[in-house]
Coordinates of C-alpha atoms in Angstrom, one line a residue:
X1309 CA -17.0 -15.3 -17.5
X1310 CA -15.6 -17.9 -15.7
X1311 CA -12.9 -20.4 -16.9
X1312 CA -10.0 -22.5 -16.1
X1313 CA -6.7 -21.5 -16.9
X1314 CA -3.6 -23.6 -17.3
X1315 CA -5.1 -26.3 -15.3
X1316 CA -5.3 -24.0 -12.4
X1317 CA -8.0 -24.4 -10.0
X1318 CA -9.8 -21.2 -8.2
X1319 CA -9.5 -18.8 -11.1
X1320 CA -11.8 -16.5 -13.0
X1321 CA -10.8 -14.9 -16.3
X1322 CA -11.5 -11.1 -16.2
X1323 CA -9.6 -10.0 -19.4
X1324 CA -6.4 -9.1 -20.9
X1325 CA -4.3 -5.9 -20.9
X1326 CA -2.5 -6.4 -24.4
X1327 CA -1.9 -3.0 -25.9
X1328 CA 0.8 -1.3 -27.7
X1329 CA 1.5 0.9 -25.0
X1330 CA 3.0 -1.7 -23.1
X1331 CA 6.2 -1.9 -25.3
X1332 CA 7.3 1.3 -22.9
X1333 CA 7.8 -1.0 -19.8
X1334 CA 9.5 -4.1 -21.6
X1335 CA 6.1 -6.1 -22.4
X1336 CA 6.6 -8.6 -25.5
X1337 CA 10.1 -10.2 -24.2
X1338 CA 10.0 -13.3 -22.0
X1339 CA 9.3 -13.2 -18.4
X1340 CA 9.3 -9.5 -18.6
X1341 CA 6.7 -9.3 -15.1
X1342 CA 9.6 -10.7 -13.3
X1343 CA 12.2 -7.4 -13.5
X1344 CA 12.0 -6.1 -9.8
X1345 CA 12.1 -2.4 -11.6
X1346 CA 8.5 -2.6 -12.9
X1347 CA 5.8 -1.1 -10.5
X1348 CA 2.0 -2.5 -10.9
X1349 CA -0.7 -0.6 -8.7
X1350 CA -4.7 -1.4 -9.3
X1351 CA -8.0 0.0 -8.9
X1352 CA -11.3 -1.9 -9.7
X1353 CA -11.3 -0.3 -13.1
X1354 CA -7.8 0.0 -14.2
X1355 CA -4.0 -0.5 -14.0
X1356 CA -1.0 1.5 -13.8
X1357 CA 2.4 0.1 -14.6
X1358 CA 5.8 1.7 -14.3
X1359 CA 9.0 1.4 -14.6
X1360 CA 12.0 4.0 -13.7
X1361 CA 10.5 7.2 -15.2
X1362 CA 7.5 6.1 -17.7
X1363 CA 4.1 5.2 -16.5
X1364 CA 1.4 3.4 -18.1
X1365 CA -2.0 4.7 -17.2
X1366 CA -5.6 3.9 -17.7
X1367 CA -4.7 0.3 -18.7
X1368 CA -8.3 -1.5 -18.4
X1369 CA -8.8 -5.1 -19.4
X1370 CA -12.6 -5.0 -19.9
X1371 CA -13.6 -6.0 -23.2
X1372 CA -16.6 -4.0 -23.4
X1373 CA -16.3 -1.9 -26.3
X1374 CA -17.6 1.2 -24.7
X1375 CA -14.5 2.4 -23.2
X1376 CA -14.4 5.8 -21.8
X1377 CA -10.7 6.2 -21.8
X1378 CA -7.2 4.5 -23.4
X1379 CA -4.3 3.8 -22.2
X1380 CA -1.4 6.5 -22.3
X1381 CA 2.3 6.7 -21.4
X1382 CA 3.2 9.3 -18.9
X1383 CA 6.9 10.3 -18.9
X1384 CA 7.9 11.5 -15.8
X1385 CA 11.6 12.4 -16.1
X1386 CA 10.5 16.3 -15.9
X1387 CA 9.3 15.9 -12.5
X1388 CA 11.7 14.5 -11.0
X1389 CA 15.4 15.1 -10.0
X1390 CA 18.6 14.0 -12.3
X1391 CA 19.5 10.6 -11.0
X1392 CA 15.8 10.3 -9.1
X1393 CA 13.8 7.3 -10.0
X1394 CA 10.3 5.9 -9.1
X1395 CA 10.8 3.4 -6.3
X1396 CA 6.9 2.7 -5.2
X1397 CA 3.3 3.1 -6.5
X1398 CA -0.3 2.4 -5.1
X1399 CA -3.9 4.1 -6.3
X1400 CA -5.6 6.5 -3.7
X1401 CA -9.1 5.9 -4.3
X1402 CA -11.8 8.3 -3.2
X1403 CA -15.3 8.6 -3.4
X1404 CA -15.3 10.0 -7.0
X1405 CA -11.8 10.1 -8.1
X1406 CA -8.6 8.5 -8.1
X1407 CA -5.0 9.6 -7.7
X1408 CA -1.7 7.9 -8.4
X1409 CA 0.9 8.0 -5.3
X1410 CA 4.4 7.5 -6.3
X1411 CA 7.3 7.5 -4.2
X1412 CA 10.9 8.0 -5.6
X1413 CA 15.0 7.2 -4.8
X1414 CA 15.2 10.5 -3.0
X1415 CA 12.4 9.9 -0.5
X1416 CA 9.9 12.2 -2.4
X1417 CA 5.9 11.3 -2.8
X1418 CA 4.0 12.7 -6.1
X1419 CA 0.4 12.6 -6.8
X1420 CA -0.7 12.5 -10.4
X1421 CA -4.2 12.7 -11.8
X1422 CA -6.2 10.1 -13.8
X1423 CA -5.0 12.5 -16.7
X1424 CA -1.4 12.2 -15.3
X1425 CA -1.3 15.6 -14.1
X1426 CA 1.2 16.4 -11.3
X1427 CA -0.7 17.7 -8.6
X1428 CA 1.9 17.5 -5.8
X1429 CA 5.8 16.7 -5.3
X1430 CA 6.5 16.5 -1.7
X1431 CA 9.8 15.4 0.4
X1432 CA 9.4 13.8 3.4
X1433 CA 12.9 11.7 4.0
X1434 CA 16.5 11.7 2.2
X1435 CA 15.9 7.7 1.9
X1436 CA 14.2 6.1 -1.1
X1437 CA 10.6 5.2 -0.4
X1438 CA 10.5 1.3 -0.1
X1439 CA 6.7 1.3 0.0
X1440 CA 3.0 3.0 0.1
X1441 CA 0.4 1.6 1.6
X1442 CA -2.9 2.9 2.1
X1443 CA -4.9 2.0 5.3
X1444 CA -9.0 1.7 5.4
X1445 CA -10.7 1.2 8.5
X1446 CA -13.2 -1.6 8.4
X1447 CA -16.6 -1.2 8.6
X1448 CA -18.4 -0.2 12.1
X1449 CA -15.3 1.7 12.9
X1450 CA -16.6 5.3 11.2
X1451 CA -17.7 7.8 13.7
X1452 CA -15.7 6.1 16.6
X1453 CA -12.1 5.9 15.7
X1454 CA -11.6 5.8 12.1
X1455 CA -8.5 6.6 10.9
X1456 CA -7.4 6.3 7.1
X1457 CA -4.3 7.3 5.8
X1458 CA -1.1 6.9 3.2
X1459 CA 1.8 5.5 4.8
X1460 CA 5.1 5.9 3.2
X1461 CA 7.6 3.4 4.6
X1462 CA 11.4 4.1 4.4
X1463 CA 14.6 2.1 5.7
X1464 CA 14.7 4.0 9.1
X1465 CA 11.5 5.9 9.2
X1466 CA 7.5 5.6 8.5
X1467 CA 5.7 8.7 7.6
X1468 CA 2.1 8.9 7.8
X1469 CA -0.6 11.2 5.8
X1470 CA -4.2 11.4 7.1
X1471 CA -6.7 10.6 4.4
X1472 CA -8.7 14.0 5.1
X1473 CA -5.7 16.3 4.5
X1474 CA -4.5 14.0 1.5
X1475 CA -7.9 15.0 0.2
X1476 CA -8.2 18.4 1.0
X1477 CA -4.9 19.3 -0.9
X1478 CA -5.5 17.0 -3.5
X1479 CA -9.3 18.7 -4.5
X1480 CA -7.5 22.1 -4.4
X1481 CA -4.7 21.2 -6.7
X1482 CA -7.3 19.3 -9.0
X1483 CA -9.0 22.6 -9.4
X1484 CA -5.9 24.8 -9.6
X1485 CA -4.6 22.7 -12.5
X1486 CA -7.8 20.9 -14.2
X1487 CA -10.3 23.3 -13.8
X1488 CA -12.4 21.0 -11.9
X1489 CA -15.4 23.2 -10.6
X1490 CA -18.7 22.4 -8.2
X1491 CA -18.6 19.0 -6.7
X1492 CA -15.0 17.8 -7.2
X1493 CA -12.8 15.2 -5.4
X1494 CA -14.3 15.2 -1.9
X1495 CA -17.9 15.6 -3.0
X1496 CA -17.9 18.6 -1.0
X1497 CA -18.9 22.0 -3.0
X1498 CA -16.2 24.0 -2.7
X1499 CA -16.9 28.1 -3.2
X1500 CA -13.4 29.8 -2.5
X1501 CA -9.9 28.7 -1.5
X1502 CA -10.1 30.0 2.1
X1503 CA -12.9 29.3 4.6
X1504 CA -13.3 31.0 8.0
X1505 CA -10.3 33.4 7.3
X1506 CA -7.9 30.2 7.1
X1507 CA -5.0 29.9 3.9
X1508 CA -5.3 26.9 2.3
X1509 CA -2.6 24.4 2.5
X1510 CA 0.4 23.7 0.1
X1511 CA 2.1 21.0 1.9
X1512 CA 0.8 17.9 3.2
X1513 CA 0.9 17.2 7.1
X1514 CA 2.3 14.3 8.3
X1515 CA 3.6 12.3 11.2
X1516 CA 6.8 10.4 11.1
X1517 CA 8.5 8.0 13.1
X1518 CA 12.1 7.2 13.7
X1519 CA 11.7 3.1 13.9
X1520 CA 15.4 2.2 13.6
X1521 CA 16.8 4.3 16.7
X1522 CA 13.7 2.7 18.7
X1523 CA 14.2 -1.0 18.0
X1524 CA 18.2 -1.1 17.5
X1525 CA 17.6 -2.5 14.0
X1526 CA 19.8 -0.8 11.1
X1527 CA 17.1 -0.6 8.5
X1528 CA 13.8 -2.4 7.3
X1529 CA 12.9 -3.7 4.2
X1530 CA 8.9 -3.5 4.8
X1531 CA 6.6 -2.1 7.2
X1532 CA 3.1 -1.2 7.5
X1533 CA 0.5 0.5 10.3
X1534 CA -1.8 -2.1 11.5
X1535 CA -4.6 -0.3 13.0
X1536 CA -5.1 1.8 16.2
X1537 CA -4.4 0.3 19.4
X1538 CA -4.7 1.5 23.3
X1539 CA -2.4 4.0 24.7
X1540 CA 0.0 2.6 27.4
X1541 CA -1.8 2.4 31.1
X1542 CA -0.1 5.8 32.4
X1543 CA -0.7 7.9 29.7
X1544 CA -4.1 9.7 28.9
X1545 CA -6.4 7.7 27.2
X1546 CA -8.0 10.0 24.9
X1547 CA -4.4 10.1 22.7
X1548 CA -4.5 8.0 19.8
X1549 CA -1.9 5.3 19.3
X1550 CA -0.9 3.3 16.1
X1551 CA 0.7 -0.1 16.0
X1552 CA 3.5 -0.1 13.3
X1553 CA 5.0 -3.5 12.4
X1554 CA 8.5 -3.8 10.6
X1555 CA 10.6 -6.6 8.8
X1556 CA 14.2 -6.4 8.1
X1557 CA 17.6 -8.1 7.7
X1558 CA 18.8 -7.8 11.1
X1559 CA 15.2 -7.9 12.9
X1560 CA 12.7 -10.7 11.4
X1561 CA 9.5 -8.5 13.0
X1562 CA 9.8 -5.8 15.3
X1563 CA 5.9 -4.0 16.6
X1564 CA 5.8 -0.7 17.7
X1565 CA 3.5 1.6 19.5
X1566 CA 3.6 5.0 17.8
X1567 CA 1.9 8.3 18.9
X1568 CA -0.5 9.9 16.8
X1569 CA 0.4 13.0 18.7
X1570 CA 3.0 15.3 17.6
X1571 CA 4.0 16.6 20.9
X1572 CA 4.5 14.2 23.8
X1573 CA 6.4 14.5 27.3
X1574 CA 8.9 17.0 27.8
X1575 CA 12.2 14.4 27.6
X1576 CA 10.4 12.9 24.6
X1577 CA 10.5 16.2 22.9
X1578 CA 13.4 17.4 23.8
X1579 CA 15.0 14.0 22.1
X1580 CA 12.9 14.3 19.1
X1581 CA 14.0 17.8 18.7
X1582 CA 17.9 17.4 19.4
X1583 CA 19.0 13.7 18.3
X1584 CA 17.8 14.4 14.5
X1585 CA 19.5 17.6 14.3
X1586 CA 22.5 16.3 16.0
X1587 CA 22.9 13.6 13.7
X1588 CA 22.5 15.7 10.7
X1589 CA 25.1 18.0 11.7
X1590 CA 27.6 15.3 12.6
X1591 CA 26.9 13.5 9.4
X1592 CA 27.6 16.6 7.5
X1593 CA 30.5 17.1 9.0
X1594 CA 31.7 13.7 8.5
X1595 CA 30.8 13.7 4.8
X1596 CA 32.9 17.2 4.4
X1597 CA 36.1 15.7 6.3
X1598 CA 36.1 12.4 4.4
X1599 CA 34.0 12.5 1.5
X1600 CA 36.7 13.2 -1.6
X1601 CA 33.7 13.2 -4.3
X1602 CA 30.4 15.5 -3.3
X1603 CA 29.4 15.6 -6.6
X1604 CA 27.2 12.4 -5.8
X1605 CA 25.3 14.3 -3.2
X1606 CA 25.2 17.6 -5.6
X1607 CA 21.5 16.0 -7.0
X1608 CA 20.2 15.5 -3.7
X1609 CA 17.1 18.2 -2.9
X1610 CA 17.5 20.9 -0.6
X1611 CA 13.9 20.7 0.4
X1612 CA 14.5 17.4 2.6
X1613 CA 15.2 18.6 6.3
X1614 CA 16.0 17.1 9.8
X1615 CA 12.8 15.8 10.5
X1616 CA 10.8 15.7 13.9
X1617 CA 9.7 12.3 15.2
X1618 CA 6.8 11.3 16.8
X1619 CA 7.0 8.6 19.9
X1620 CA 7.4 5.2 19.0
X1621 CA 7.9 2.6 21.7
X1622 CA 9.0 -1.0 20.8
X1623 CA 6.3 -3.4 22.2
X1624 CA 8.4 -6.6 21.0
X1625 CA 11.1 -7.9 18.4
X1626 CA 12.1 -10.9 17.2
X1627 CA 15.6 -11.1 16.1
X1628 CA 17.3 -13.8 14.5
X1629 CA 20.8 -13.7 13.0
X1630 CA 20.0 -16.9 10.5
X1631 CA 16.3 -15.0 9.1
X1632 CA 15.5 -11.7 7.5
X1633 CA 12.6 -10.6 7.0
X1634 CA 11.5 -9.7 3.4
X1635 CA 7.9 -8.8 2.5
X1636 CA 4.7 -7.9 4.9
X1637 CA 1.4 -8.2 4.2
X1638 CA -1.6 -7.1 6.5
X1639 CA -4.9 -8.5 6.4
X1640 CA -8.1 -6.4 6.2
X1641 CA -8.7 -4.8 9.7
X1642 CA -5.3 -5.1 10.9
X1643 CA -5.7 -8.2 12.9
X1644 CA -3.4 -10.7 11.0
X1645 CA 0.1 -10.0 9.5
X1646 CA 2.0 -12.5 7.1
X1647 CA 5.7 -12.5 7.0
X1648 CA 7.8 -14.1 3.9
X1649 CA 11.7 -14.4 5.7
X1650 CA 14.9 -15.4 3.7
X1651 CA 14.8 -19.0 5.0
X1652 CA 12.1 -19.8 2.6
X1653 CA 9.2 -19.4 5.4
X1654 CA 5.8 -17.5 6.0
X1655 CA 5.0 -16.5 9.3
X1656 CA 1.3 -15.5 10.3
X1657 CA 1.2 -13.2 13.0
X1658 CA -1.6 -12.4 15.4
X1659 CA -1.2 -8.5 15.5
X1660 CA -3.3 -7.8 18.8
X1661 CA -0.9 -10.5 20.6
X1662 CA 2.0 -10.1 18.8
X1663 CA 2.6 -13.9 18.2
X1664 CA 3.0 -16.3 15.9
X1665 CA 0.3 -18.3 15.2
X1666 CA 1.0 -20.4 12.1
X1667 CA 4.1 -21.4 9.9
X1668 CA 4.6 -22.3 6.3
X1669 CA 8.0 -23.8 5.2
X1670 CA 8.9 -24.1 1.6
X1671 CA 8.3 -20.8 0.3
X1672 CA 11.5 -18.9 -1.0
X1673 CA 11.1 -15.7 -2.3
X1674 CA 7.3 -15.6 -1.3
X1675 CA 4.7 -12.8 -2.1
X1676 CA 1.6 -13.0 0.3
X1677 CA -1.8 -11.2 0.0
X1678 CA -4.9 -11.7 2.0
X1679 CA -8.2 -11.9 0.5
X1680 CA -11.9 -12.5 1.7
X1681 CA -13.9 -15.0 -0.9
X1682 CA -17.5 -16.1 -0.5
X1683 CA -17.5 -19.8 0.5
X1684 CA -20.5 -20.6 -2.0
X1685 CA -17.7 -19.6 -5.1
X1686 CA -20.4 -16.7 -6.4
X1687 CA -19.1 -16.1 -9.9
X1688 CA -20.9 -12.3 -9.1
X1689 CA -17.4 -11.9 -7.0
X1690 CA -15.6 -11.2 -10.2
X1691 CA -17.9 -7.8 -10.8
X1692 CA -16.9 -5.2 -8.4
X1693 CA -20.2 -3.3 -9.4
X1694 CA -22.1 -5.4 -7.8
X1695 CA -22.8 -5.2 -3.9
X1696 CA -23.1 -8.6 -3.0
X1697 CA -26.6 -7.8 -1.0
X1698 CA -27.5 -11.5 -1.3
X1699 CA -24.3 -12.5 1.0
X1700 CA -23.7 -11.3 4.5
X1701 CA -20.0 -10.5 5.8
X1702 CA -19.9 -14.0 7.6
X1703 CA -20.4 -15.8 4.4
X1704 CA -16.7 -14.8 3.5
X1705 CA -13.5 -16.3 4.2
X1706 CA -10.4 -14.8 5.1
X1707 CA -7.5 -16.5 3.1
X1708 CA -4.2 -15.9 2.6
X1709 CA -2.6 -16.1 -1.1
X1710 CA 1.2 -17.3 -1.2
X1711 CA 3.1 -16.7 -4.1
X1712 CA 6.3 -19.2 -4.6
X1713 CA 7.7 -18.1 -7.8
X1714 CA 10.8 -20.7 -7.6
X1715 CA 8.1 -23.5 -7.4
X1716 CA 5.9 -21.9 -10.0
X1717 CA 2.7 -22.1 -7.6
X1718 CA 0.2 -19.9 -5.8
X1719 CA -1.6 -21.7 -2.8
X1720 CA -4.7 -20.2 -1.2
X1721 CA -4.6 -21.1 2.7
X1722 CA -7.9 -20.5 4.7
X1723 CA -7.2 -18.4 7.7
X1724 CA -6.3 -19.0 10.8
X1725 CA -6.0 -22.5 11.0
X1726 CA -7.8 -23.8 7.9
X1727 CA -6.6 -25.8 5.3
X1728 CA -5.2 -25.4 1.6
X1729 CA -8.4 -24.5 -0.4
X1730 CA -6.8 -24.0 -4.0
X1731 CA -3.5 -24.3 -5.9
X1732 CA -2.7 -22.3 -9.1
X1733 CA 0.1 -24.1 -10.9
X1734 CA 0.9 -21.2 -13.7
X1735 CA 2.7 -19.1 -11.2
X1736 CA 5.5 -18.4 -13.4
X1737 CA 6.0 -15.0 -14.7
X1738 CA 3.3 -13.5 -12.9
X1739 CA 2.0 -10.8 -9.9
X1740 CA -0.4 -10.9 -7.6
X1741 CA -2.1 -7.6 -7.3
X1742 CA -4.8 -6.2 -5.1
X1743 CA -6.7 -3.4 -5.7
X1744 CA -6.6 -0.1 -3.4
X1745 CA -9.0 0.2 -0.9
X1746 CA -11.5 2.9 -1.0
X1747 CA -10.8 5.5 1.9
X1748 CA -14.8 6.1 3.0
X1749 CA -14.1 8.1 6.3
X1750 CA -15.3 11.6 4.9
X1751 CA -17.0 10.1 2.0
X1752 CA -19.6 8.8 4.1
X1753 CA -22.0 10.4 7.0
X1754 CA -20.9 9.6 10.3
X1755 CA -24.2 8.5 11.2
X1756 CA -24.8 6.0 8.7
X1757 CA -27.4 3.2 9.2
X1758 CA -26.0 0.2 11.1
X1759 CA -26.7 -2.5 8.0
X1760 CA -23.0 -2.6 6.9
X1761 CA -23.7 -5.7 4.7
X1762 CA -25.0 -3.5 2.0
X1763 CA -21.6 -1.3 1.5
X1764 CA -19.3 -4.4 2.5
X1765 CA -16.6 -4.6 -0.3
X1766 CA -14.5 -7.8 0.2
X1767 CA -10.8 -7.5 -0.4
X1768 CA -10.1 -9.5 -3.6
X1769 CA -6.9 -10.5 -5.2
X1770 CA -5.8 -11.1 -8.5
X1771 CA -3.3 -13.1 -10.6
X1772 CA -1.9 -11.1 -13.3
X1773 CA 0.1 -13.2 -16.0
X1774 CA 3.0 -11.5 -17.7
X1775 CA 3.8 -13.3 -21.2
X1776 CA -0.1 -13.8 -21.6
X1777 CA -1.0 -10.3 -20.4
X1778 CA -4.1 -11.9 -19.0
X1779 CA -5.7 -10.9 -15.9
X1780 CA -7.8 -13.4 -13.5
X1781 CA -9.4 -13.2 -10.3
X1782 CA -8.5 -15.7 -7.4
X1783 CA -11.9 -17.4 -6.2
X1784 CA -10.5 -20.5 -4.3
X1785 CA -14.4 -21.7 -3.1
X1786 CA -15.4 -21.5 -6.9
X1787 CA -17.2 -25.1 -7.9
X1788 CA -15.7 -26.9 -10.8
X1789 CA -18.7 -27.1 -13.1
X1790 CA -18.4 -23.1 -12.7
X1791 CA -14.8 -22.6 -13.2
X1792 CA -15.1 -24.7 -16.6
X1793 CA -18.2 -22.4 -17.8

């Protein structure tokens, strides 16, 4: 079903999320979705909306009568420490099941099942989690240098959890706490808790990089791993390195080459071991000497300890005293990134060359997301169940959706140097949402056939209107006669 909403162009109405459970997060009030405390995460089938300590799960916008699940309220106060709050949320979608990842103000990661069962809680850093990002490698990279992960963005660090480790521990916890047997989360038949005499893991292995120490920045406001990049010329070419991007108040953009290895050179190992511990010791001594009221630290979990950081080196940085980086969006495949700054500008960055290739002005408090839209505006684009076999990947166009809340508009621009293809003028009290990408690296066989069009899943962007509860798909190339049908 495709309609035109509020005189806007390029929208396909998918349904509504009106339900009584939404009152737990403040729905019903005018412009309730503008509250920055409210977190929204989406898959191709359902939504999750949360506040500080309440999550509404299994929200669906589909209007079919045969709904298998109903939305429910999950109160997470018992899962958190006193004064701990949820600060970030994202779905982690596997082949067969989905987990809801939640970051907290004390630096913890919580993983919930679709039934609301707490599976994993682990602390990685003492700072609050700013953002959770799930990264999936583009088609064609499987079996080569495929790398998929969940990243936790902190003000001074980035932590990476490999998708395989996440799946293994998630599968184990699902079997323990929800009694899942047979083929479970991974699609693997697991006969026991140990294999080859090895004890099962109970904690998530991870890598962490200290980004403020290497860039000379005090803190970042957003960040991401853009993908795999080649190592330096004087290092072993077999080692894996990632490109990390950060934006912040004192560094508009910083690009890093971060090592995927836990061990580096001797000097780096000494620095990584000694520096975090030394800083922690000095900080603790200073707090004991100067701090008058230690009650504020009494609730800090004891599990947080000095971290061992992997190597991170700055590739380039853009510092401007007048410009502050606020938000970051990364295109599918990691070739482009969009940065919204405090001057109302949106910068388009070529990640491989780390240069700004385009700039827009007049978008204060902007939020950006990349999408891949069919050039023929097919209405089937709104149905994720259809694999789009009639369209090849070359028939999709990469676009950037820019939401300017102060102007009340959402503009869609074709990449890299194309024009504006659609304008949505009902942009108040709304959110741009993108379904979490499915992690495929261990769900597919490494010797899959070369025809990647059959499994190509374009990146979609949805438009959630808070006051009406309507959820629409942004389809910028849809012909007018289809929009009005």
